Amino acid sequence: MTLAPAYGAESPIAELLEPEDLLPLAERRLVGNYRQAPFVLDRGKGSEVWDTEGRRYLDFCAGVAVCSLGHAHPRLVAAIAEQAARLMHVSNYFYNAENARLADELCKRSGMDRAFFCNSGAEANEAMLKLARRYFFTKGQPERYRIIAFDNAFHGRTMGAVALTGTPKYREGFGPPLAGVTHVPYGDLDAVKAAMGPDVAAIFVEPVQGEGGVIPPPQGFLPGLRSLCDEHGALLCLDEVQTGIGRTGAFLGTQHDGVEGDAIALAKGLGGGFPIGALLIKERLNGALTPGTHGSTFGGNALASRAARTVLAVLDEEKLIEGAVTKGKRLAEGLTALVNEHPTLCTGQRGRGLLQGLTLAQGVDTRAVLGRARAEGLLLTVAGASTLRYTPPLVVREAEIDEAIAITGRVLAEMKP
């Protein structure tokens, strides 16, 4: 029998791992469902990352609002290492200490009563969708299954979450969408009223439409949805995947409006980069998902739970939620100044806290701006058709915010005819 060469300097595998070989390797081996930048990131610290060639980037993507503590936060690194050496995963046939503690902390911070854990925001929304429908099934109302969701919304990539998502391009090519979802314009309370009926189980809403273009709700919209749900006996299901865990300057985005949901989906910033999702519910909904009706193999594992508990502790100790208010104001003011300086290229700034968007004028190539910013050392994402999305780590420094604004300004100046 011929053995493969040992892994080392003489191994063909080792040769593939040279920095210059990694980009072609990735392009050849990874499924092409992402539009990825032509470099390979290698390490990070705080709000900065470096690629395999040693180039430094200011990370105002942060894993799309995931890396709440930035990169390589010493508290999070230590907690993950310590927990990995103690207990990582035991399955949901058994309780684990870290998971129970995390459930308690999240319920206390959110005003909810119980938690279900999974691995992502899409899974949390999928669980929330199943919960909403099954809740009325268990109450003897199986006809009550329709969901009201919103145009331009984004709730994830599973088939159920895609059905809730109000942008047709995300559903194209996947066959008939899940039935029983009605989409109405975001912010239009009269349209929601017109869509309500005895078959409506729930309204699904984002406190700020993140992927749709960083669109905050008009004043009174979220409280109005709460009133409509109370009037019709429907559930208010809040997608706080992008807005939760302090990003908008409150622990939950809906807390700005004094609104409490019946169920809440969380993910992204909760684990600080470690995959975790959560569904939080009120006690009256607890009997809907009985044993065997829903589950998650990896959900609630001790390692993810310890990571999330560490994120919550650092949020408090470093006052990062309060910081999202002040630093978000600085970022918003900087983006507004760019709008005033480049009125032919930018049409506005919008957002809450450290979830901000710079909307570009019609005809401006948004992805060209994105690419030029990247070449200048600033990582951003595009939200909607024409909005640059700024979601830096909550640990971002004010000097880094100023640097990001300066880079954006230089790029816009280069775009002028």
Coordinates of C-alpha atoms in Angstrom, one line a residue:
M1 CA 0.0 0.0 0.0
T2 CA 1.4 3.4 -0.9
L3 CA 1.0 6.1 1.8
A4 CA 0.4 9.7 1.0
P5 CA 3.3 12.0 1.8
A6 CA 3.4 13.4 5.3
Y7 CA 2.1 16.9 5.7
G8 CA 5.1 19.2 5.7
A9 CA 7.5 21.2 3.5
E10 CA 7.9 18.4 1.0
S11 CA 4.2 17.8 0.7
P12 CA 2.2 19.0 -2.4
I13 CA -0.5 20.0 0.0
A14 CA 1.9 22.4 1.8
E15 CA 2.8 24.0 -1.5
L16 CA -0.9 24.8 -2.1
L17 CA -1.0 26.7 1.2
E18 CA 1.5 29.3 0.1
P19 CA -0.2 32.8 0.2
E20 CA -0.1 33.2 -3.6
D21 CA -1.8 29.9 -4.1
L22 CA -4.8 30.5 -1.8
L23 CA -6.8 32.8 -4.0
P24 CA -6.7 30.5 -7.1
L25 CA -7.4 27.5 -4.8
A26 CA -10.5 29.3 -3.4
E27 CA -11.7 30.3 -6.8
R28 CA -11.4 26.7 -8.0
R29 CA -12.8 24.8 -5.1
L30 CA -15.6 27.0 -3.6
V31 CA -19.1 27.1 -4.9
G32 CA -19.5 30.4 -6.8
N33 CA -22.6 31.6 -5.0
Y34 CA -20.8 34.7 -3.5
R35 CA -19.3 37.8 -5.1
Q36 CA -16.0 37.6 -3.2
A37 CA -13.2 40.1 -3.3
P38 CA -10.0 39.0 -5.0
F39 CA -7.9 38.6 -1.9
V40 CA -7.7 36.2 1.1
L41 CA -8.0 37.6 4.6
D42 CA -5.7 36.1 7.1
R43 CA -5.9 37.8 10.5
G44 CA -7.6 40.6 12.4
K45 CA -7.5 42.7 15.5
G46 CA -10.3 45.1 16.7
S47 CA -11.7 46.8 13.6
E48 CA -8.7 46.0 11.4
V49 CA -8.0 42.9 9.2
W50 CA -5.0 41.9 7.1
D51 CA -4.8 39.8 4.0
T52 CA -2.2 37.1 3.2
E53 CA -0.1 39.7 1.4
G54 CA 0.0 41.9 4.5
R55 CA -2.4 44.6 3.3
R56 CA -4.4 46.3 6.0
Y57 CA -8.1 47.0 5.8
L58 CA -10.5 48.9 8.0
D59 CA -13.4 46.5 8.5
F60 CA -16.7 48.3 8.4
C61 CA -18.4 45.1 7.3
A62 CA -17.6 43.1 10.5
G63 CA -19.0 39.9 9.0
V64 CA -22.2 41.8 8.1
A65 CA -22.8 43.1 11.6
V66 CA -21.6 39.8 13.2
C67 CA -18.2 40.7 14.8
S68 CA -19.7 42.8 17.6
L69 CA -16.5 42.7 19.6
G70 CA -14.3 43.1 16.6
H71 CA -11.5 40.6 15.7
A72 CA -9.5 38.6 18.3
H73 CA -11.0 40.3 21.4
P74 CA -9.0 38.8 24.2
R75 CA -12.0 38.0 26.4
L76 CA -13.8 36.2 23.7
V77 CA -10.7 34.3 22.5
A78 CA -9.9 33.1 26.1
A79 CA -13.5 32.1 26.7
I80 CA -13.8 30.0 23.6
A81 CA -10.4 28.3 24.3
E82 CA -11.3 27.6 27.9
Q83 CA -14.8 26.2 27.0
A84 CA -13.4 24.1 24.1
A85 CA -11.1 22.4 26.7
R86 CA -14.1 21.8 29.0
L87 CA -17.2 20.9 27.0
M88 CA -18.1 21.8 23.4
H89 CA -21.2 19.8 22.4
V90 CA -23.5 17.1 24.0
S91 CA -26.7 17.4 21.9
N92 CA -30.1 18.6 23.1
Y93 CA -30.8 15.2 24.8
F94 CA -29.1 16.8 27.8
Y95 CA -29.0 20.2 29.4
N96 CA -25.7 22.0 29.6
A97 CA -24.8 24.7 32.1
E98 CA -23.7 27.5 29.6
N99 CA -26.9 27.1 27.6
A100 CA -29.1 27.5 30.6
R101 CA -27.3 30.5 31.8
L102 CA -27.4 32.1 28.3
A103 CA -31.2 31.5 28.0
D104 CA -31.7 33.2 31.4
E105 CA -29.6 36.2 30.4
L106 CA -31.3 36.7 27.1
C107 CA -34.8 36.5 28.6
K108 CA -33.9 39.0 31.3
R109 CA -32.5 41.5 28.8
S110 CA -35.4 41.1 26.3
G111 CA -38.4 40.8 28.5
M112 CA -39.1 37.3 27.0
D113 CA -39.6 34.1 28.9
R114 CA -38.0 31.2 27.0
A115 CA -35.3 30.5 24.4
F116 CA -34.7 28.1 21.6
F117 CA -31.2 27.9 20.1
C118 CA -29.9 27.3 16.6
N119 CA -27.0 28.3 14.4
S120 CA -28.0 31.3 12.3
G121 CA -30.6 34.0 11.7
A122 CA -32.3 32.1 9.0
E123 CA -32.8 29.2 11.3
A124 CA -34.1 31.5 14.0
N125 CA -36.6 33.0 11.6
E126 CA -37.5 29.5 10.3
A127 CA -38.2 28.4 13.9
M128 CA -40.3 31.6 14.5
L129 CA -42.3 30.9 11.4
K130 CA -43.0 27.3 12.4
L131 CA -43.9 28.5 15.9
A132 CA -46.4 31.1 14.7
R133 CA -48.3 28.6 12.6
R134 CA -48.2 25.7 15.1
Y135 CA -49.3 27.9 17.9
F136 CA -52.7 28.4 16.3
F137 CA -52.8 24.8 15.2
T138 CA -52.5 23.7 18.9
K139 CA -55.3 26.2 19.7
G140 CA -57.7 24.5 17.3
Q141 CA -57.3 27.1 14.6
P142 CA -55.4 25.4 11.8
E143 CA -56.9 27.8 9.2
R144 CA -54.9 30.6 10.9
Y145 CA -51.6 30.3 9.1
R146 CA -51.1 33.4 6.9
I147 CA -48.1 35.6 7.6
I148 CA -47.9 39.3 6.8
A149 CA -44.4 40.3 5.8
F150 CA -42.9 43.3 4.0
D151 CA -41.7 44.4 0.6
N152 CA -37.9 44.8 0.6
A153 CA -37.5 42.6 3.7
F154 CA -34.8 40.0 4.2
H155 CA -35.2 37.1 6.6
G156 CA -32.7 34.5 5.4
R157 CA -32.0 31.8 2.9
T158 CA -34.0 28.7 3.9
M159 CA -37.1 28.1 1.9
G160 CA -39.4 29.4 4.7
A161 CA -37.2 32.5 5.3
V162 CA -37.0 33.1 1.5
A163 CA -40.8 33.0 1.3
L164 CA -41.0 35.7 4.0
T165 CA -38.4 37.8 2.2
G166 CA -40.0 40.6 0.2
T167 CA -37.5 40.8 -2.6
P168 CA -38.5 38.5 -5.6
K169 CA -34.9 37.9 -6.8
Y170 CA -34.2 35.8 -3.7
R171 CA -37.0 33.5 -4.6
E172 CA -36.3 33.2 -8.3
G173 CA -35.5 29.7 -9.6
F174 CA -36.4 27.7 -6.5
G175 CA -39.9 26.6 -7.5
P176 CA -43.2 27.7 -5.9
P177 CA -42.7 29.6 -2.7
L178 CA -44.2 28.6 0.6
A179 CA -47.9 29.5 0.5
G180 CA -49.6 31.8 2.9
V181 CA -47.4 34.8 2.9
T182 CA -48.7 38.3 2.1
H183 CA -46.2 41.1 1.4
V184 CA -47.1 44.8 1.9
P185 CA -45.1 48.0 1.7
Y186 CA -42.8 48.6 4.7
G187 CA -43.9 51.5 6.9
D188 CA -47.5 51.5 5.4
L189 CA -49.7 50.8 8.4
D190 CA -52.9 51.2 6.3
A191 CA -51.7 48.5 3.9
V192 CA -51.2 46.2 6.9
K193 CA -54.7 46.9 8.2
A194 CA -56.1 46.1 4.8
A195 CA -54.2 42.8 4.7
M196 CA -55.3 41.7 8.2
G197 CA -57.9 38.9 8.5
P198 CA -59.0 36.0 10.6
D199 CA -56.5 33.7 8.9
V200 CA -53.5 35.8 9.9
A201 CA -51.2 34.1 12.4
A202 CA -48.4 36.7 12.6
I203 CA -46.7 39.8 11.3
F204 CA -43.0 39.4 10.6
V205 CA -41.0 42.7 10.7
E206 CA -37.4 44.0 10.9
P207 CA -37.0 47.1 13.2
V208 CA -34.7 48.4 10.5
Q209 CA -34.6 46.8 7.0
G210 CA -30.9 46.0 6.9
E211 CA -30.3 44.0 3.7
G212 CA -33.1 46.0 2.0
G213 CA -31.1 49.2 2.2
V214 CA -30.8 50.2 5.9
I215 CA -34.3 51.6 6.1
P216 CA -35.6 52.6 9.5
P217 CA -39.4 52.5 10.1
P218 CA -41.5 55.7 10.1
Q219 CA -42.5 57.0 13.5
G220 CA -45.4 55.1 15.0
F221 CA -45.1 52.1 12.6
L222 CA -43.8 49.5 15.0
P223 CA -46.2 50.5 17.8
G224 CA -49.0 50.4 15.2
L225 CA -48.1 46.9 14.3
R226 CA -48.2 45.9 18.0
S227 CA -51.7 47.4 18.3
L228 CA -52.9 45.6 15.2
C229 CA -51.7 42.3 16.5
D230 CA -53.3 42.8 19.8
E231 CA -56.6 43.8 18.1
H232 CA -56.7 40.8 15.8
G233 CA -55.1 38.2 18.2
A234 CA -52.1 37.8 15.9
L235 CA -48.4 37.4 16.9
L236 CA -45.8 40.1 16.4
C237 CA -42.6 38.4 15.3
L238 CA -39.5 40.5 15.4
D239 CA -36.5 39.8 13.2
E240 CA -33.7 41.3 15.3
V241 CA -31.0 39.3 13.6
Q242 CA -29.2 42.4 12.3
T243 CA -30.6 45.1 14.7
G244 CA -30.2 43.1 18.0
I245 CA -27.3 42.8 20.5
G246 CA -26.7 46.5 20.8
R247 CA -26.1 47.5 17.2
T248 CA -28.6 50.3 17.0
G249 CA -27.8 51.7 20.4
A250 CA -30.3 49.6 22.4
F251 CA -30.1 45.9 23.2
L252 CA -33.0 45.3 20.7
G253 CA -33.9 47.6 17.9
T254 CA -37.5 47.7 18.9
Q255 CA -36.7 49.1 22.3
H256 CA -36.2 52.5 20.7
D257 CA -40.0 52.4 20.1
G258 CA -41.0 50.8 23.3
V259 CA -42.4 47.8 21.5
E260 CA -42.3 44.2 22.8
G261 CA -42.8 41.3 20.5
D262 CA -44.4 37.9 21.1
A263 CA -41.3 36.2 19.6
I264 CA -37.8 37.5 18.6
A265 CA -35.2 36.1 16.3
L266 CA -31.6 36.8 17.2
A267 CA -28.2 35.8 15.6
K268 CA -25.3 37.8 14.0
G269 CA -23.7 39.8 16.8
L270 CA -24.8 37.4 19.6
G271 CA -21.8 35.2 19.2
G272 CA -19.3 37.9 18.2
G273 CA -18.3 35.7 15.2
F274 CA -19.1 32.3 16.6
P275 CA -22.2 30.8 14.9
I276 CA -25.3 31.0 17.1
G277 CA -29.0 31.9 16.6
A278 CA -31.8 32.2 19.1
L279 CA -35.6 32.4 19.2
L280 CA -37.0 34.1 22.3
I281 CA -40.7 33.7 23.1
K282 CA -43.4 34.6 25.6
E283 CA -44.5 32.0 28.0
R284 CA -47.9 31.6 26.5
L285 CA -46.3 30.3 23.3
N286 CA -44.3 27.6 25.0
G287 CA -46.6 24.7 24.4
A288 CA -46.6 25.1 20.6
L289 CA -43.3 23.4 19.7
T290 CA -43.6 20.2 21.6
P291 CA -40.9 17.5 21.6
G292 CA -40.3 16.3 18.1
T293 CA -41.8 19.3 16.3
H294 CA -38.6 21.2 15.8
G295 CA -34.9 20.9 16.7
S296 CA -31.3 21.8 15.9
T297 CA -28.4 19.3 16.1
F298 CA -25.8 21.9 17.0
G299 CA -28.1 24.6 18.5
G300 CA -27.5 25.5 22.1
N301 CA -24.1 23.8 22.3
A302 CA -21.9 24.8 25.3
L303 CA -19.2 26.5 23.2
A304 CA -21.6 28.8 21.3
S305 CA -23.4 29.6 24.5
R306 CA -20.2 30.5 26.3
A307 CA -19.2 32.7 23.4
A308 CA -22.5 34.5 23.5
R309 CA -22.4 35.0 27.3
T310 CA -19.0 36.5 26.9
V311 CA -20.2 38.9 24.3
L312 CA -23.0 40.0 26.6
A313 CA -20.6 40.5 29.5
V314 CA -18.3 42.6 27.3
L315 CA -21.2 44.7 26.1
D316 CA -21.8 45.7 29.7
E317 CA -18.3 46.1 30.9
E318 CA -17.1 48.2 27.9
K319 CA -20.4 50.1 27.6
L320 CA -20.6 49.1 24.0
I321 CA -24.4 49.7 23.6
E322 CA -24.0 53.2 25.0
G323 CA -21.1 53.6 22.6
A324 CA -23.2 52.6 19.7
V325 CA -25.3 55.7 20.3
T326 CA -22.4 58.2 20.4
K327 CA -20.3 56.5 17.8
G328 CA -23.3 55.9 15.6
K329 CA -24.1 59.7 15.8
R330 CA -20.5 60.5 14.7
L331 CA -20.8 58.0 11.8
A332 CA -24.2 59.4 10.8
E333 CA -22.9 63.0 10.9
G334 CA -19.9 62.1 8.8
L335 CA -22.1 60.4 6.2
T336 CA -24.4 63.4 6.1
A337 CA -21.5 65.6 5.5
L338 CA -20.5 63.5 2.5
V339 CA -24.1 63.8 1.2
N340 CA -23.8 67.6 1.4
E341 CA -20.4 67.6 -0.2
H342 CA -21.3 65.3 -3.1
P343 CA -25.0 66.0 -3.8
T344 CA -24.8 64.6 -7.3
L345 CA -23.5 61.3 -6.1
C346 CA -25.3 60.8 -2.8
T347 CA -29.0 61.1 -2.0
G348 CA -29.0 60.6 1.7
Q349 CA -27.9 59.0 5.0
R350 CA -30.1 56.8 7.1
G351 CA -29.8 54.2 9.9
R352 CA -29.7 53.8 13.7
G353 CA -26.6 53.5 15.9
L354 CA -23.8 51.6 14.2
L355 CA -26.1 50.3 11.4
Q356 CA -25.8 53.1 8.9
G357 CA -26.3 53.5 5.1
L358 CA -25.1 56.0 2.5
T359 CA -27.5 56.0 -0.4
L360 CA -26.0 56.7 -3.8
A361 CA -27.8 58.6 -6.6
Q362 CA -29.4 56.8 -9.6
G363 CA -26.8 56.0 -12.2
V364 CA -23.9 55.8 -9.7
D365 CA -22.3 52.3 -9.9
T366 CA -22.6 51.2 -6.3
R367 CA -20.3 48.2 -6.7
A368 CA -17.7 50.4 -8.4
V369 CA -17.7 52.6 -5.3
L370 CA -17.5 49.5 -3.1
G371 CA -14.5 48.2 -5.1
R372 CA -12.7 51.6 -4.9
A373 CA -13.3 51.8 -1.2
R374 CA -11.8 48.3 -0.8
A375 CA -8.8 49.3 -2.9
E376 CA -8.3 52.3 -0.5
G377 CA -8.5 49.9 2.5
L378 CA -12.1 50.1 3.6
L379 CA -14.4 47.1 3.7
L380 CA -18.1 47.8 3.3
T381 CA -21.2 45.9 1.9
V382 CA -24.0 46.9 -0.4
A383 CA -27.5 46.9 0.9
G384 CA -30.5 47.1 -1.4
A385 CA -29.8 48.4 -4.9
S386 CA -27.8 51.6 -4.1
T387 CA -26.8 51.8 -0.5
L388 CA -23.4 51.4 1.0
R389 CA -23.8 49.7 4.4
Y390 CA -21.6 50.6 7.4
T391 CA -21.7 48.0 10.2
P392 CA -18.4 48.4 12.1
P393 CA -17.6 46.4 15.2
L394 CA -19.2 47.9 18.3
V395 CA -15.6 48.3 19.6
V396 CA -14.7 50.7 16.7
R397 CA -12.8 53.8 17.7
E398 CA -13.9 57.3 16.8
A399 CA -10.6 57.8 14.9
E400 CA -11.5 54.7 12.8
I401 CA -14.9 56.2 12.0
D402 CA -13.2 59.4 10.8
E403 CA -10.8 57.3 8.7
A404 CA -13.7 55.5 7.1
I405 CA -15.5 58.7 6.3
A406 CA -12.3 60.2 4.8
I407 CA -11.8 57.1 2.6
T408 CA -15.4 57.3 1.4
G409 CA -14.9 61.0 0.7
R410 CA -11.8 60.4 -1.4
V411 CA -13.5 57.6 -3.4
L412 CA -16.6 59.8 -4.1
A413 CA -14.3 62.7 -5.2
E414 CA -12.6 60.3 -7.7
M415 CA -16.1 59.3 -9.1
K416 CA -16.9 62.9 -10.1
P417 CA -16.9 63.4 -13.9

